[in-house]
Amino acid sequence: MDLKDLYRDVILDHNKRPRNFGQLEHPDAFANGNNPLCGDRLLVTLRMSGDRIEDIRIEGKGCAISTASASLMSEAVKGKDRAAIRRLFDQVHDLLTRQDATPSAELGKLAALGGVRDYPARVKCASLCWHTLNAALAHEAAAVSTE
Ligand code: ZN
């Protein structure tokens, strides 16, 4: 199995069985995200412990890329503080937009999203969850849109 097959399997698996799916009751922060180009919608709810994400749930309706990306993100950011999440976001952004980006070990399974950069129309599907997370962390309990 080559790397491309492995990455495709990760995306398919996380689309079929998204991790941390649902809503937290009485979340400390939340945000709604919307990608009108594709029709992806996402709600991110967070339980914070100081600067750290103690728990996260994602819920929404969208394409395979947006669902898998949100699922992968939820696993990657749980337990991490804002500085670590900012670093991850910067690396994911590079991975999605720069052809010469090579995934670091810190990215882990998020590296599976690297193939998305060959489909520029889908980059917003993959980044929606991160923009929504950032909005929740900024305590903007508001809606964000990629447009
Ligand atoms: Zn999409």
JSON list of C-alpha atoms and ligand atoms in Angstrom, two decimals:
[
{"chain": "A", "resi": 1, "resn": "MET", "atom": "CA", "xyz": [0.00, 0.00, 0.00]},
{"chain": "A", "resi": 2, "resn": "ASP", "atom": "CA", "xyz": [1.53, 3.32, -0.94]},
{"chain": "A", "resi": 3, "resn": "LEU", "atom": "CA", "xyz": [1.13, 6.56, 0.97]},
{"chain": "A", "resi": 4, "resn": "LYS", "atom": "CA", "xyz": [-1.66, 7.87, -1.25]},
{"chain": "A", "resi": 5, "resn": "ASP", "atom": "CA", "xyz": [-3.80, 4.79, -0.61]},
{"chain": "A", "resi": 6, "resn": "LEU", "atom": "CA", "xyz": [-3.13, 5.08, 3.10]},
{"chain": "A", "resi": 7, "resn": "TYR", "atom": "CA", "xyz": [-4.18, 8.73, 3.14]},
{"chain": "A", "resi": 8, "resn": "ARG", "atom": "CA", "xyz": [-7.31, 7.96, 1.12]},
{"chain": "A", "resi": 9, "resn": "ASP", "atom": "CA", "xyz": [-8.22, 5.24, 3.63]},
{"chain": "A", "resi": 10, "resn": "VAL", "atom": "CA", "xyz": [-7.82, 7.69, 6.53]},
{"chain": "A", "resi": 11, "resn": "ILE", "atom": "CA", "xyz": [-10.14, 10.19, 4.82]},
{"chain": "A", "resi": 12, "resn": "LEU", "atom": "CA", "xyz": [-12.74, 7.54, 3.99]},
{"chain": "A", "resi": 13, "resn": "ASP", "atom": "CA", "xyz": [-12.64, 6.13, 7.52]},
{"chain": "A", "resi": 14, "resn": "HIS", "atom": "CA", "xyz": [-13.05, 9.52, 9.21]},
{"chain": "A", "resi": 15, "resn": "ASN", "atom": "CA", "xyz": [-15.87, 10.45, 6.83]},
{"chain": "A", "resi": 16, "resn": "LYS", "atom": "CA", "xyz": [-17.71, 7.22, 7.56]},
{"chain": "A", "resi": 17, "resn": "ARG", "atom": "CA", "xyz": [-17.12, 7.30, 11.31]},
{"chain": "A", "resi": 18, "resn": "PRO", "atom": "CA", "xyz": [-16.40, 10.89, 12.34]},
{"chain": "A", "resi": 19, "resn": "ARG", "atom": "CA", "xyz": [-14.75, 11.03, 15.78]},
{"chain": "A", "resi": 20, "resn": "ASN", "atom": "CA", "xyz": [-16.10, 13.26, 18.56]},
{"chain": "A", "resi": 21, "resn": "PHE", "atom": "CA", "xyz": [-19.35, 13.72, 16.65]},
{"chain": "A", "resi": 22, "resn": "GLY", "atom": "CA", "xyz": [-22.20, 15.55, 18.39]},
{"chain": "A", "resi": 23, "resn": "GLN", "atom": "CA", "xyz": [-22.58, 18.52, 20.73]},
{"chain": "A", "resi": 24, "resn": "LEU", "atom": "CA", "xyz": [-21.32, 19.21, 24.23]},
{"chain": "A", "resi": 25, "resn": "GLU", "atom": "CA", "xyz": [-23.98, 20.34, 26.68]},
{"chain": "A", "resi": 26, "resn": "HIS", "atom": "CA", "xyz": [-23.21, 23.76, 28.15]},
{"chain": "A", "resi": 27, "resn": "PRO", "atom": "CA", "xyz": [-20.04, 24.29, 26.11]},
{"chain": "A", "resi": 28, "resn": "ASP", "atom": "CA", "xyz": [-17.54, 26.96, 27.17]},
{"chain": "A", "resi": 29, "resn": "ALA", "atom": "CA", "xyz": [-17.26, 28.08, 23.56]},
{"chain": "A", "resi": 30, "resn": "PHE", "atom": "CA", "xyz": [-18.84, 27.25, 20.24]},
{"chain": "A", "resi": 31, "resn": "ALA", "atom": "CA", "xyz": [-19.04, 28.47, 16.67]},
{"chain": "A", "resi": 32, "resn": "ASN", "atom": "CA", "xyz": [-20.92, 27.67, 13.50]},
{"chain": "A", "resi": 33, "resn": "GLY", "atom": "CA", "xyz": [-19.07, 27.39, 10.20]},
{"chain": "A", "resi": 34, "resn": "ASN", "atom": "CA", "xyz": [-20.44, 27.51, 6.71]},
{"chain": "A", "resi": 35, "resn": "ASN", "atom": "CA", "xyz": [-18.81, 26.90, 3.35]},
{"chain": "A", "resi": 36, "resn": "PRO", "atom": "CA", "xyz": [-21.44, 28.00, 0.83]},
{"chain": "A", "resi": 37, "resn": "LEU", "atom": "CA", "xyz": [-19.31, 26.97, -2.16]},
{"chain": "A", "resi": 38, "resn": "CYS", "atom": "CA", "xyz": [-19.83, 23.33, -1.26]},
{"chain": "A", "resi": 39, "resn": "GLY", "atom": "CA", "xyz": [-22.70, 23.46, 1.22]},
{"chain": "A", "resi": 40, "resn": "ASP", "atom": "CA", "xyz": [-20.62, 22.29, 4.20]},
{"chain": "A", "resi": 41, "resn": "ARG", "atom": "CA", "xyz": [-21.96, 23.25, 7.63]},
{"chain": "A", "resi": 42, "resn": "LEU", "atom": "CA", "xyz": [-20.31, 22.63, 10.94]},
{"chain": "A", "resi": 43, "resn": "LEU", "atom": "CA", "xyz": [-20.92, 23.29, 14.63]},
{"chain": "A", "resi": 44, "resn": "VAL", "atom": "CA", "xyz": [-17.91, 23.11, 16.94]},
{"chain": "A", "resi": 45, "resn": "THR", "atom": "CA", "xyz": [-18.49, 23.01, 20.71]},
{"chain": "A", "resi": 46, "resn": "LEU", "atom": "CA", "xyz": [-15.62, 23.19, 23.22]},
{"chain": "A", "resi": 47, "resn": "ARG", "atom": "CA", "xyz": [-15.02, 22.52, 26.87]},
{"chain": "A", "resi": 48, "resn": "MET", "atom": "CA", "xyz": [-12.00, 24.51, 28.01]},
{"chain": "A", "resi": 49, "resn": "SER", "atom": "CA", "xyz": [-9.67, 23.93, 30.92]},
{"chain": "A", "resi": 50, "resn": "GLY", "atom": "CA", "xyz": [-7.76, 27.18, 31.18]},
{"chain": "A", "resi": 51, "resn": "ASP", "atom": "CA", "xyz": [-5.89, 27.55, 27.92]},
{"chain": "A", "resi": 52, "resn": "ARG", "atom": "CA", "xyz": [-6.44, 23.96, 26.90]},
{"chain": "A", "resi": 53, "resn": "ILE", "atom": "CA", "xyz": [-9.22, 22.22, 24.97]},
{"chain": "A", "resi": 54, "resn": "GLU", "atom": "CA", "xyz": [-10.45, 19.61, 27.41]},
{"chain": "A", "resi": 55, "resn": "ASP", "atom": "CA", "xyz": [-13.17, 18.26, 25.14]},
{"chain": "A", "resi": 56, "resn": "ILE", "atom": "CA", "xyz": [-14.51, 18.96, 21.68]},
{"chain": "A", "resi": 57, "resn": "ARG", "atom": "CA", "xyz": [-17.50, 17.85, 19.63]},
{"chain": "A", "resi": 58, "resn": "ILE", "atom": "CA", "xyz": [-18.14, 18.46, 15.98]},
{"chain": "A", "resi": 59, "resn": "GLU", "atom": "CA", "xyz": [-21.49, 18.18, 14.26]},
{"chain": "A", "resi": 60, "resn": "GLY", "atom": "CA", "xyz": [-22.53, 19.06, 10.79]},
{"chain": "A", "resi": 61, "resn": "LYS", "atom": "CA", "xyz": [-23.40, 18.09, 7.29]},
{"chain": "A", "resi": 62, "resn": "GLY", "atom": "CA", "xyz": [-20.94, 18.29, 4.49]},
{"chain": "A", "resi": 63, "resn": "CYS", "atom": "CA", "xyz": [-18.83, 16.56, 1.91]},
{"chain": "A", "resi": 64, "resn": "ALA", "atom": "CA", "xyz": [-16.39, 13.77, 2.71]},
{"chain": "A", "resi": 65, "resn": "ILE", "atom": "CA", "xyz": [-13.42, 16.13, 2.89]},
{"chain": "A", "resi": 66, "resn": "SER", "atom": "CA", "xyz": [-15.06, 18.56, 5.32]},
{"chain": "A", "resi": 67, "resn": "THR", "atom": "CA", "xyz": [-16.34, 15.76, 7.57]},
{"chain": "A", "resi": 68, "resn": "ALA", "atom": "CA", "xyz": [-13.04, 13.88, 7.60]},
{"chain": "A", "resi": 69, "resn": "SER", "atom": "CA", "xyz": [-11.07, 17.07, 8.17]},
{"chain": "A", "resi": 70, "resn": "ALA", "atom": "CA", "xyz": [-13.25, 18.05, 11.15]},
{"chain": "A", "resi": 71, "resn": "SER", "atom": "CA", "xyz": [-12.96, 14.56, 12.60]},
{"chain": "A", "resi": 72, "resn": "LEU", "atom": "CA", "xyz": [-9.17, 14.53, 12.22]},
{"chain": "A", "resi": 73, "resn": "MET", "atom": "CA", "xyz": [-8.96, 18.03, 13.71]},
{"chain": "A", "resi": 74, "resn": "SER", "atom": "CA", "xyz": [-11.06, 17.06, 16.73]},
{"chain": "A", "resi": 75, "resn": "GLU", "atom": "CA", "xyz": [-8.64, 14.24, 17.55]},
{"chain": "A", "resi": 76, "resn": "ALA", "atom": "CA", "xyz": [-5.59, 16.42, 16.95]},
{"chain": "A", "resi": 77, "resn": "VAL", "atom": "CA", "xyz": [-6.58, 19.39, 19.12]},
{"chain": "A", "resi": 78, "resn": "LYS", "atom": "CA", "xyz": [-8.10, 17.63, 22.12]},
{"chain": "A", "resi": 79, "resn": "GLY", "atom": "CA", "xyz": [-5.92, 18.24, 25.17]},
{"chain": "A", "resi": 80, "resn": "LYS", "atom": "CA", "xyz": [-3.82, 20.87, 23.41]},
{"chain": "A", "resi": 81, "resn": "ASP", "atom": "CA", "xyz": [-3.38, 24.52, 24.42]},
{"chain": "A", "resi": 82, "resn": "ARG", "atom": "CA", "xyz": [-3.86, 27.54, 22.19]},
{"chain": "A", "resi": 83, "resn": "ALA", "atom": "CA", "xyz": [-0.18, 27.84, 21.22]},
{"chain": "A", "resi": 84, "resn": "ALA", "atom": "CA", "xyz": [0.00, 24.21, 20.11]},
{"chain": "A", "resi": 85, "resn": "ILE", "atom": "CA", "xyz": [-3.27, 24.56, 18.18]},
{"chain": "A", "resi": 86, "resn": "ARG", "atom": "CA", "xyz": [-1.96, 27.68, 16.44]},
{"chain": "A", "resi": 87, "resn": "ARG", "atom": "CA", "xyz": [1.15, 25.73, 15.38]},
{"chain": "A", "resi": 88, "resn": "LEU", "atom": "CA", "xyz": [-0.98, 22.88, 14.05]},
{"chain": "A", "resi": 89, "resn": "PHE", "atom": "CA", "xyz": [-3.25, 25.29, 12.18]},
{"chain": "A", "resi": 90, "resn": "ASP", "atom": "CA", "xyz": [-0.25, 26.98, 10.52]},
{"chain": "A", "resi": 91, "resn": "GLN", "atom": "CA", "xyz": [1.09, 23.59, 9.42]},
{"chain": "A", "resi": 92, "resn": "VAL", "atom": "CA", "xyz": [-2.28, 22.42, 8.10]},
{"chain": "A", "resi": 93, "resn": "HIS", "atom": "CA", "xyz": [-2.63, 25.70, 6.22]},
{"chain": "A", "resi": 94, "resn": "ASP", "atom": "CA", "xyz": [0.80, 25.19, 4.62]},
{"chain": "A", "resi": 95, "resn": "LEU", "atom": "CA", "xyz": [-0.03, 21.60, 3.79]},
{"chain": "A", "resi": 96, "resn": "LEU", "atom": "CA", "xyz": [-3.27, 22.63, 2.06]},
{"chain": "A", "resi": 97, "resn": "THR", "atom": "CA", "xyz": [-1.86, 25.55, 0.10]},
{"chain": "A", "resi": 98, "resn": "ARG", "atom": "CA", "xyz": [1.83, 24.96, -0.63]},
{"chain": "A", "resi": 99, "resn": "GLN", "atom": "CA", "xyz": [2.88, 22.35, -3.15]},
{"chain": "A", "resi": 100, "resn": "ASP", "atom": "CA", "xyz": [6.33, 22.04, -1.56]},
{"chain": "A", "resi": 101, "resn": "ALA", "atom": "CA", "xyz": [5.06, 21.53, 2.00]},
{"chain": "A", "resi": 102, "resn": "THR", "atom": "CA", "xyz": [6.23, 18.32, 3.64]},
{"chain": "A", "resi": 103, "resn": "PRO", "atom": "CA", "xyz": [4.17, 17.20, 6.63]},
{"chain": "A", "resi": 104, "resn": "SER", "atom": "CA", "xyz": [6.00, 17.24, 9.98]},
{"chain": "A", "resi": 105, "resn": "ALA", "atom": "CA", "xyz": [5.68, 14.43, 12.50]},
{"chain": "A", "resi": 106, "resn": "GLU", "atom": "CA", "xyz": [3.59, 16.76, 14.67]},
{"chain": "A", "resi": 107, "resn": "LEU", "atom": "CA", "xyz": [0.81, 16.69, 12.06]},
{"chain": "A", "resi": 108, "resn": "GLY", "atom": "CA", "xyz": [0.26, 12.95, 12.48]},
{"chain": "A", "resi": 109, "resn": "LYS", "atom": "CA", "xyz": [-2.86, 11.78, 10.68]},
{"chain": "A", "resi": 110, "resn": "LEU", "atom": "CA", "xyz": [-3.65, 15.34, 9.56]},
{"chain": "A", "resi": 111, "resn": "ALA", "atom": "CA", "xyz": [-1.04, 14.71, 6.86]},
{"chain": "A", "resi": 112, "resn": "ALA", "atom": "CA", "xyz": [-3.76, 12.71, 5.10]},
{"chain": "A", "resi": 113, "resn": "LEU", "atom": "CA", "xyz": [-5.26, 16.04, 4.00]},
{"chain": "A", "resi": 114, "resn": "GLY", "atom": "CA", "xyz": [-2.17, 16.85, 1.91]},
{"chain": "A", "resi": 115, "resn": "GLY", "atom": "CA", "xyz": [-3.77, 15.50, -1.27]},
{"chain": "A", "resi": 116, "resn": "VAL", "atom": "CA", "xyz": [-6.47, 18.19, -1.07]},
{"chain": "A", "resi": 117, "resn": "ARG", "atom": "CA", "xyz": [-4.06, 20.85, -2.37]},
{"chain": "A", "resi": 118, "resn": "ASP", "atom": "CA", "xyz": [-4.30, 19.25, -5.81]},
{"chain": "A", "resi": 119, "resn": "TYR", "atom": "CA", "xyz": [-7.98, 20.27, -5.78]},
{"chain": "A", "resi": 120, "resn": "PRO", "atom": "CA", "xyz": [-8.05, 24.01, -4.99]},
{"chain": "A", "resi": 121, "resn": "ALA", "atom": "CA", "xyz": [-11.87, 24.07, -4.92]},
{"chain": "A", "resi": 122, "resn": "ARG", "atom": "CA", "xyz": [-11.78, 21.65, -1.98]},
{"chain": "A", "resi": 123, "resn": "VAL", "atom": "CA", "xyz": [-9.28, 23.52, 0.18]},
{"chain": "A", "resi": 124, "resn": "LYS", "atom": "CA", "xyz": [-12.12, 25.45, 1.85]},
{"chain": "A", "resi": 125, "resn": "CYS", "atom": "CA", "xyz": [-13.87, 22.16, 2.63]},
{"chain": "A", "resi": 126, "resn": "ALA", "atom": "CA", "xyz": [-10.77, 21.02, 4.52]},
{"chain": "A", "resi": 127, "resn": "SER", "atom": "CA", "xyz": [-10.07, 24.35, 6.25]},
{"chain": "A", "resi": 128, "resn": "LEU", "atom": "CA", "xyz": [-13.66, 25.14, 7.33]},
{"chain": "A", "resi": 129, "resn": "CYS", "atom": "CA", "xyz": [-13.29, 23.24, 10.62]},
{"chain": "A", "resi": 130, "resn": "TRP", "atom": "CA", "xyz": [-10.11, 25.12, 11.51]},
{"chain": "A", "resi": 131, "resn": "HIS", "atom": "CA", "xyz": [-11.67, 28.53, 10.85]},
{"chain": "A", "resi": 132, "resn": "THR", "atom": "CA", "xyz": [-14.68, 27.47, 12.90]},
{"chain": "A", "resi": 133, "resn": "LEU", "atom": "CA", "xyz": [-12.44, 26.29, 15.74]},
{"chain": "A", "resi": 134, "resn": "ASN", "atom": "CA", "xyz": [-10.54, 29.58, 15.69]},
{"chain": "A", "resi": 135, "resn": "ALA", "atom": "CA", "xyz": [-13.83, 31.48, 15.88]},
{"chain": "A", "resi": 136, "resn": "ALA", "atom": "CA", "xyz": [-14.92, 29.37, 18.87]},
{"chain": "A", "resi": 137, "resn": "LEU", "atom": "CA", "xyz": [-11.57, 29.92, 20.60]},
{"chain": "A", "resi": 138, "resn": "ALA", "atom": "CA", "xyz": [-11.91, 33.65, 20.05]},
{"chain": "A", "resi": 139, "resn": "HIS", "atom": "CA", "xyz": [-15.22, 33.33, 21.93]},
{"chain": "A", "resi": 140, "resn": "GLU", "atom": "CA", "xyz": [-17.04, 34.64, 18.97]},
{"chain": "A", "resi": 141, "resn": "ALA", "atom": "CA", "xyz": [-20.17, 32.60, 19.36]},
{"chain": "A", "resi": 142, "resn": "ALA", "atom": "CA", "xyz": [-21.02, 33.73, 15.89]},
{"chain": "A", "resi": 143, "resn": "ALA", "atom": "CA", "xyz": [-21.26, 32.28, 12.45]},
{"chain": "A", "resi": 144, "resn": "VAL", "atom": "CA", "xyz": [-18.24, 32.22, 10.16]},
{"chain": "A", "resi": 145, "resn": "SER", "atom": "CA", "xyz": [-18.33, 31.82, 6.44]},
{"chain": "A", "resi": 146, "resn": "THR", "atom": "CA", "xyz": [-15.52, 30.97, 4.04]},
{"chain": "A", "resi": 147, "resn": "GLU", "atom": "CA", "xyz": [-17.00, 33.51, 1.67]},
{"chain": "B", "resi": 1, "resn": "ZN", "atom": "ZN", "xyz": [-17.07, 20.42, 0.94]}
]
